[in-house]
Coordinates of C-alpha atoms in Angstrom, one line a residue:
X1409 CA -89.9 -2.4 -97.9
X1410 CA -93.8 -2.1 -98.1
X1411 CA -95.9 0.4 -96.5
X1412 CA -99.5 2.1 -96.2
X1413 CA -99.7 5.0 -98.7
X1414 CA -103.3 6.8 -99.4
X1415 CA -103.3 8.0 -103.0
X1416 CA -106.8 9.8 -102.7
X1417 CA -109.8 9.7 -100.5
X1418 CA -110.9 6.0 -99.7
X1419 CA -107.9 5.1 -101.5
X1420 CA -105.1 3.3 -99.3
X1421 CA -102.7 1.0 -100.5
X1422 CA -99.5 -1.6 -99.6
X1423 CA -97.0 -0.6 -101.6
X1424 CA -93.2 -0.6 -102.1
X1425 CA -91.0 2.1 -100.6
X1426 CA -87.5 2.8 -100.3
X1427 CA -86.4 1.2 -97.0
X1428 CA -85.5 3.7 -94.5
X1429 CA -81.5 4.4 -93.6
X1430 CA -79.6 6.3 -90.8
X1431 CA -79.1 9.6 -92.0
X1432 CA -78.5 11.2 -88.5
X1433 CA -75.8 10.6 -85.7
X1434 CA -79.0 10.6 -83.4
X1435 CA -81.2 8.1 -85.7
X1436 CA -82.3 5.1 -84.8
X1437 CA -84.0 2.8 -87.4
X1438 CA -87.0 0.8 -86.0
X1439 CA -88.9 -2.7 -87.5
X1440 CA -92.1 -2.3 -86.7
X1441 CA -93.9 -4.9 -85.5
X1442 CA -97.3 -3.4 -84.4
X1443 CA -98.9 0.0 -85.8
X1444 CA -103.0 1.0 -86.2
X1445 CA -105.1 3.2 -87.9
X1446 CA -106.3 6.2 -86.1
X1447 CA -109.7 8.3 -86.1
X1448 CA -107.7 11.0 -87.4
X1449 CA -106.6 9.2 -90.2
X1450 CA -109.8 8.7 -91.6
X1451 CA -110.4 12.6 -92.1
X1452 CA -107.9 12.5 -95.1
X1453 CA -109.4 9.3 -95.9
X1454 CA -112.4 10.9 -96.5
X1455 CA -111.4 14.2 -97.9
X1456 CA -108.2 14.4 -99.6
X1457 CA -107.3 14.7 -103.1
X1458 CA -106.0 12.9 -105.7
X1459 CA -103.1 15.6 -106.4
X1460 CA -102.4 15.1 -102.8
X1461 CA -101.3 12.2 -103.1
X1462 CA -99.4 9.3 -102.2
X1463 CA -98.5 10.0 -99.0
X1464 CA -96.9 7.8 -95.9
X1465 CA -99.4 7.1 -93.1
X1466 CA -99.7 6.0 -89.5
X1467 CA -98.3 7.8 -86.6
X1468 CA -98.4 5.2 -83.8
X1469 CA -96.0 1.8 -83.7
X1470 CA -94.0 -0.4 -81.5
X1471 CA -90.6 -2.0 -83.2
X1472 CA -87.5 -4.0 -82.6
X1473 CA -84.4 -1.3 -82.7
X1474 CA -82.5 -2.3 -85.4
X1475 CA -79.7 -0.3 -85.8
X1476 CA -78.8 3.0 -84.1
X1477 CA -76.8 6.2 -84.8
X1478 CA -73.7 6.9 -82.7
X1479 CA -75.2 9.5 -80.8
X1480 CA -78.1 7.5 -79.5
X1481 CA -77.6 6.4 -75.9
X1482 CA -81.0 5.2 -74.9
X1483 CA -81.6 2.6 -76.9
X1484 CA -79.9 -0.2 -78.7
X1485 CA -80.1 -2.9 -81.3
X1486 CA -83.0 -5.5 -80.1
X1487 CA -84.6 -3.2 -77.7
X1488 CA -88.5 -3.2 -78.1
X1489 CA -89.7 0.5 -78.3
X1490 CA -92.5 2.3 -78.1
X1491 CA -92.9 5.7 -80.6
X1492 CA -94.9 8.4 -79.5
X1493 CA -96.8 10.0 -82.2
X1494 CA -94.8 13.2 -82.5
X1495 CA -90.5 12.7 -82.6
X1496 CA -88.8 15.2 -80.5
X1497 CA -85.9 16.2 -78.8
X1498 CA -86.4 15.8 -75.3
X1499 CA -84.2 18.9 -74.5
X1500 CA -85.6 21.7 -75.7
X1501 CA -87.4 24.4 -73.4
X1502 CA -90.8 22.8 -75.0
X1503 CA -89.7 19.1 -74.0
X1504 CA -88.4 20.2 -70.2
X1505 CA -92.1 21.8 -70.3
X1506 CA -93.4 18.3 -71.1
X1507 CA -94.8 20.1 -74.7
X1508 CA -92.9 17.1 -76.9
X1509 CA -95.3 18.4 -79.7
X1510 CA -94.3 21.9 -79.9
X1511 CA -90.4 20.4 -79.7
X1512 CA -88.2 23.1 -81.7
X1513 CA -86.2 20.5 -83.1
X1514 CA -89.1 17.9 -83.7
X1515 CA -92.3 17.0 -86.0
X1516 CA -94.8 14.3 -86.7
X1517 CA -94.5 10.8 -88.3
X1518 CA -95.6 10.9 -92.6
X1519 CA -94.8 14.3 -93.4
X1520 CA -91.9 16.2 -94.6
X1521 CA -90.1 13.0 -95.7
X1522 CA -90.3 11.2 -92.4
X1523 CA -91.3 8.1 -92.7
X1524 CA -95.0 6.8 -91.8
X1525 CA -95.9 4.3 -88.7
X1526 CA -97.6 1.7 -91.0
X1527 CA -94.8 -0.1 -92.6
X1528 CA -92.3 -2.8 -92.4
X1529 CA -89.5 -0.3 -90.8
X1530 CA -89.3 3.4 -90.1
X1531 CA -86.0 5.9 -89.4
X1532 CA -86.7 7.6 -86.0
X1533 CA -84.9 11.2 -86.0
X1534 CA -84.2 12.1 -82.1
X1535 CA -84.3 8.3 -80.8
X1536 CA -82.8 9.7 -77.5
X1537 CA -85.8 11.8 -76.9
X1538 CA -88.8 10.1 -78.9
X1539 CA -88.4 6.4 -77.9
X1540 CA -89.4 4.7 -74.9
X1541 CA -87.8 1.1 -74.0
X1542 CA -90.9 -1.8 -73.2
X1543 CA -89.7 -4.6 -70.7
X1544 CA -91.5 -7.3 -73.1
X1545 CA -91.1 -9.2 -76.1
X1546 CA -92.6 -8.4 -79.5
X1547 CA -95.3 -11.2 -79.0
X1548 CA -96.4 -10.1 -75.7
X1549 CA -100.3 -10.2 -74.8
X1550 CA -99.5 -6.3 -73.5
X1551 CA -98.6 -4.9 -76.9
X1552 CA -102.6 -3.7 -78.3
X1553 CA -102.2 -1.9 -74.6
X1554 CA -98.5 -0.6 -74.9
X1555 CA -99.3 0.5 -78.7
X1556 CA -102.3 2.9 -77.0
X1557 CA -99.1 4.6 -75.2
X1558 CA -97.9 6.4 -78.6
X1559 CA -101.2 7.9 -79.0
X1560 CA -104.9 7.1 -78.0
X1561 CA -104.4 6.6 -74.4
X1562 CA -102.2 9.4 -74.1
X1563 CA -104.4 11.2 -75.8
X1564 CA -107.3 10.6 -73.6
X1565 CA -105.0 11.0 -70.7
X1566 CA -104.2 14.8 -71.8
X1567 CA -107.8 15.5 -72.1
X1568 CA -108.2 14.8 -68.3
X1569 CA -105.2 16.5 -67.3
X1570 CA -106.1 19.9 -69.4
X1571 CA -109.7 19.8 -68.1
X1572 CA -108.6 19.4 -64.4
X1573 CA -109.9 16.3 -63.5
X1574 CA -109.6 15.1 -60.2
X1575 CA -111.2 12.9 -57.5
X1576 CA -114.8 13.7 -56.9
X1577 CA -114.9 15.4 -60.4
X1578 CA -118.1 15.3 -62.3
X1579 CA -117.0 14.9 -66.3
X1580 CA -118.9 14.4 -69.8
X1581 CA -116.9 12.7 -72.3
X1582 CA -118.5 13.7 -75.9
X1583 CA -117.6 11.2 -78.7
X1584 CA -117.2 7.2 -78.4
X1585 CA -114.2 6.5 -80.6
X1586 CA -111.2 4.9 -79.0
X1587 CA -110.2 8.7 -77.9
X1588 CA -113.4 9.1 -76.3
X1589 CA -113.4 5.6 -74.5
X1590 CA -110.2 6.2 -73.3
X1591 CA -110.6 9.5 -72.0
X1592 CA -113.7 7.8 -69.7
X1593 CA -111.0 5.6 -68.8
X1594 CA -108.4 8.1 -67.9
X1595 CA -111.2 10.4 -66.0
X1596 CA -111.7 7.5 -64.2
X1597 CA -108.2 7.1 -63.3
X1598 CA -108.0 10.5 -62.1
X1599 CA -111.0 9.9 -59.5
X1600 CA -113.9 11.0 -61.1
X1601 CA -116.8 10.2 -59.2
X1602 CA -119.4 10.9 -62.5
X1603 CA -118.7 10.0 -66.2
X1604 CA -121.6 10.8 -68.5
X1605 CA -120.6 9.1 -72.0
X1606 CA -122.1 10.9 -74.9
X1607 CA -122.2 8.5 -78.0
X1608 CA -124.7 5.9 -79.2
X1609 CA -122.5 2.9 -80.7
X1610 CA -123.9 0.3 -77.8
X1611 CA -121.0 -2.1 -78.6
X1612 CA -118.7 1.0 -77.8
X1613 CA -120.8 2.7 -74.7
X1614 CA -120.2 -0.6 -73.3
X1615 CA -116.8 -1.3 -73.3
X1616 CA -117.0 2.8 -72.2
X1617 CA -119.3 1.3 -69.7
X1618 CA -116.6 -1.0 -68.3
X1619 CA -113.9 1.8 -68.4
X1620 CA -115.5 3.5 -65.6
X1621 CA -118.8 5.2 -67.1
X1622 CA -121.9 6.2 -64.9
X1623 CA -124.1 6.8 -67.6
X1624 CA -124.6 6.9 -71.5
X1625 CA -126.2 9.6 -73.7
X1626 CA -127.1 8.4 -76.9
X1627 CA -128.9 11.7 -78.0
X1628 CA -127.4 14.5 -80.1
X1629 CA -128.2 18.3 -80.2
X1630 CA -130.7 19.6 -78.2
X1631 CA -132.1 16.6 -76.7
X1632 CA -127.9 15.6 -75.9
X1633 CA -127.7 18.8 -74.1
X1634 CA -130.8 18.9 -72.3
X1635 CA -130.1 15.2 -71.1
X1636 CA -126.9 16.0 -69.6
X1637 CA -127.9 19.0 -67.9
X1638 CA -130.8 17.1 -66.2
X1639 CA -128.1 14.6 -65.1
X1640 CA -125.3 16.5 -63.6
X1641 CA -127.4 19.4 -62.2
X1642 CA -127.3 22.0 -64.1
X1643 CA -124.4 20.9 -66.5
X1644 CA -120.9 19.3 -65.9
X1645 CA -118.0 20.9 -64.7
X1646 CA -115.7 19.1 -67.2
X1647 CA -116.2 18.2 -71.1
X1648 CA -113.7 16.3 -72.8
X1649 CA -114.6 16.4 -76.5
X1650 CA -112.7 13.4 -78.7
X1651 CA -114.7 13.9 -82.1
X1652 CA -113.1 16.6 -83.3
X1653 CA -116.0 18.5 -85.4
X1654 CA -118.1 21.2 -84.9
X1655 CA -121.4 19.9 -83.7
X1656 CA -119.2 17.7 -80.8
X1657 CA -118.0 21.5 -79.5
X1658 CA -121.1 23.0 -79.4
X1659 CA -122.4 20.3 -77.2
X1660 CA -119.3 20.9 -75.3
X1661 CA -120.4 24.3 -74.2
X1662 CA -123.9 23.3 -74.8
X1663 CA -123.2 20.5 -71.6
X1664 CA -120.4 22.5 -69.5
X1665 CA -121.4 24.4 -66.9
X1666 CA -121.1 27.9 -66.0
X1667 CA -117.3 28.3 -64.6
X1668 CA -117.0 25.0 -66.2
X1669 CA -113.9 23.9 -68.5
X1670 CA -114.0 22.1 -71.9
X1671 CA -111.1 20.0 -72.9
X1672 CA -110.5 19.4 -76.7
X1673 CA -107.9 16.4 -78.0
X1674 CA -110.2 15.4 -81.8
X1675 CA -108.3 17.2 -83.7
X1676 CA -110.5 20.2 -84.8
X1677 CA -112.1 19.8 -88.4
X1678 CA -113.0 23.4 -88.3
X1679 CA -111.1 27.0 -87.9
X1680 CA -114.3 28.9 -86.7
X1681 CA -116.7 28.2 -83.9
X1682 CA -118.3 30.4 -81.0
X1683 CA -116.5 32.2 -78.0
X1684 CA -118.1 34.9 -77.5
X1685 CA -120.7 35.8 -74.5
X1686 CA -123.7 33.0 -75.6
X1687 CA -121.3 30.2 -75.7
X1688 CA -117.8 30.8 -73.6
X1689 CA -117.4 34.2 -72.1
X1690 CA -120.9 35.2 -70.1
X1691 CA -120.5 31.7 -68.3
X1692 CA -117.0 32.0 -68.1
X1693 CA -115.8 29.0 -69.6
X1694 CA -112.4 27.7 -69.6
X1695 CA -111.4 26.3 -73.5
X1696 CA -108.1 24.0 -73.1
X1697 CA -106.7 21.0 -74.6
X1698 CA -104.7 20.5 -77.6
X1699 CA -102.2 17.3 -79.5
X1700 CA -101.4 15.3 -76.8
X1701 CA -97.9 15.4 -75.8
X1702 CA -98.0 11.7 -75.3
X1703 CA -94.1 11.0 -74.9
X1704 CA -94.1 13.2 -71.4
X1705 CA -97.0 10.3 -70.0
X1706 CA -95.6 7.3 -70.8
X1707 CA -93.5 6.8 -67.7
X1708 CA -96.6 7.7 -65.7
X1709 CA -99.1 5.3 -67.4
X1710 CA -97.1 2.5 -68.1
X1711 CA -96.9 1.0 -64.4
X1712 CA -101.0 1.0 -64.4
X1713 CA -100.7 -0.9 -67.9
X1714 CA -97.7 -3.3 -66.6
X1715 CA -99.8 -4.0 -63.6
X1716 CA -103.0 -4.9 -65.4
X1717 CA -104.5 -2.1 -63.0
X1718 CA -105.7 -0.5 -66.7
X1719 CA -106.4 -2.6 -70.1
X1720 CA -106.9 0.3 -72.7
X1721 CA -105.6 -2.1 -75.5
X1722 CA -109.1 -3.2 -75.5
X1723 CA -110.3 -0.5 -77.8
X1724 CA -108.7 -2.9 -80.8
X1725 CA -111.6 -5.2 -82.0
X1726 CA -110.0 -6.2 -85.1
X1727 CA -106.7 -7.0 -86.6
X1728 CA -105.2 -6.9 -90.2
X1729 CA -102.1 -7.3 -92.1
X1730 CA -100.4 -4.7 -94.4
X1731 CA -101.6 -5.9 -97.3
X1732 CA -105.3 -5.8 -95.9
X1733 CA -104.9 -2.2 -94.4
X1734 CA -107.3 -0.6 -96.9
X1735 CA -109.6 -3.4 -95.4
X1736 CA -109.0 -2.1 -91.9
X1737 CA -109.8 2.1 -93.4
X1738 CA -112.7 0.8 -94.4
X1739 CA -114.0 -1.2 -91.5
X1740 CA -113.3 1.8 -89.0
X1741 CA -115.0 4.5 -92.0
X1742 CA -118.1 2.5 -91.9
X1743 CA -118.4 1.8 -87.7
X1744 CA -118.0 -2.2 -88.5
X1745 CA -114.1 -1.4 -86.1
X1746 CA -113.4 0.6 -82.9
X1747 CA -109.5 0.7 -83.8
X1748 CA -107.5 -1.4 -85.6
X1749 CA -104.2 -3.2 -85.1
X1750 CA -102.0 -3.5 -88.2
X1751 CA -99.3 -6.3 -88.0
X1752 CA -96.3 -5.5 -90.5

């Protein structure tokens, strides 16, 4: 079969791979019929090495079960699923915790020989507790929406639930990536009454805009902060940082307020950054957040998305096939995409 391998940075191909077999009594094998590049993807894109590489990639895909092991009970042959973007158990003491990404038994998509999301076909380990049945067909107008469930929107999701959002809350979101745009939408969900979008793509603060926005920040640094402060009074009880790098943290506890809390889902390009009395602890601040464990919040969000009460699916602006994927890298490395929607 054929699927997205990056052999350096800013080097992704289609290529040919073994195709994927049941090795496990609780395997199911998957045809994929919708996967995407993520934001996080393009940090390797941008950094790794050639001895790095090949590697698999993609973490997030809906598919037609195929064939299943004879453990699996969930799901059988024809079902369309949904794959969350960590596999796990759904037994474990993490899973029962609703903490699918610290499963004992479980891991992530492209790494230690599992197969990646953006390919023809994938072998899911732990079918029972990583896949979710959709009540729709493959070519259903919901799919860019139900494909936000293994990741993005889930993701966004957790950054409102970790930072205590609630009706009446007041809440910056810093960063206007799908993540970002989703976590307005999910803050808005929740009840906030103020969302304060820091990011200064227009075409993106707009569809933010229409997720449930109050206002837009295009400023950075200082001039970010001081803007901020001036519009929630002093600073904003919740932050929700999506970017992921330094600079988007600092603004964090640059726009939180004292008492405040600051929810993290970009995946943290750094290993150092301030806590200490200027920045967390003499206002104490509350740092949370973390990988989304998005497989415990797909039952929850997926009436909303059924219903049409939420259209997240609307962060993909452009769509490629396999063999174009290193067109669709490129597109969301240079701004020209929001997200992109690969079609096997």
């Amino acid at each position: 079969m054929r699927a997205a391998l990056m052999y350096a940075a800013g080097d992704v191909r289609a290529a040919h791979v073994a195709d994927p077999s049941l090795k496990e009594p609780t395997d199911a094998l998957v045809r994929i019929t919708a996967a995407c590049v993520c934001g996080s993807d393009l940090h390797p894109y941008r950094s790794m090495s050639g001895s790095d590489g090949p590697v698999r990639m993609g973490h997030e895909f809906i598919g037609v079960v195929e064939a299943t092991g004879s453990e699996v009970t969930s799901v059988r042959k024809g079902d369309v699923v949904v794959a969350p973007f960590a596999y796990s158990d759904g037994t474990c003491a993490f899973c029962r915790a609703g903490l699918q990404t610290s499963c004992v038994h479980g891991g992530f998509w492209a790494r230690n020989g599992i197969d990646g999301g953006q390919g023809e076909a994938a072998r899911v380990p732990l079918a029972d507790g990583t896949l979710v049945k959709l009540p729709v067909g493959v070519d259903d107008a919901l799919i860019p929406s139900l494909l936000t469930l293994s990741d993005v929107m889930g993701t966004g999701h957790h950054a409102a639930v970790r930072g205590g959002v609630r009706r009446g809350s007041t809440v910056t979101v810093i960063g206007d990536g799908a993540v970002g745009l989703l976590a307005v939408l999910a803050a808005k969900r929740l009840g906030a009454e103020r969302i304060v979008l820091m990011g200064r793509h227009t075409a993106r603060t707009d569809l933010g805009r229409s997720f449930g926005a109050t206002d837009v920040v295009p400023e950075r640094g200082d001039e970010g902060v001081e803007k901020v402060r001036r519009l929630t009074g002093g600073g904003s009880e919740i932050v929700l940082e999506a970017v992921g790098h330094r600079p988007a943290y600092e603004q964090a506890y640059g726009v939180v307020r004292p008492g405040g809390t600051i929810s993290r889902v970009g995946v943290p390009q750094y290993e150092e950054a301030p806590v200490g009395f200027g920045s967390l602890f003499g206002h104490n601040i509350t740092l949370t957040g973390g990988p989304a464990p998005a497989r415990a919040y797909i039952e929850e969000l997926l009436p909303d998305l059924l219903e049409g009460r939420i259209e997240p699916g609307r962060v993909f602006d452009r769509t490629v096939g396999l063999d174009d994927v290193a067109e669709g890298y490129r597109a969301m490395d240079a701004r020209e995409a929001l997200k992109v929607l690969v079609r096997p």
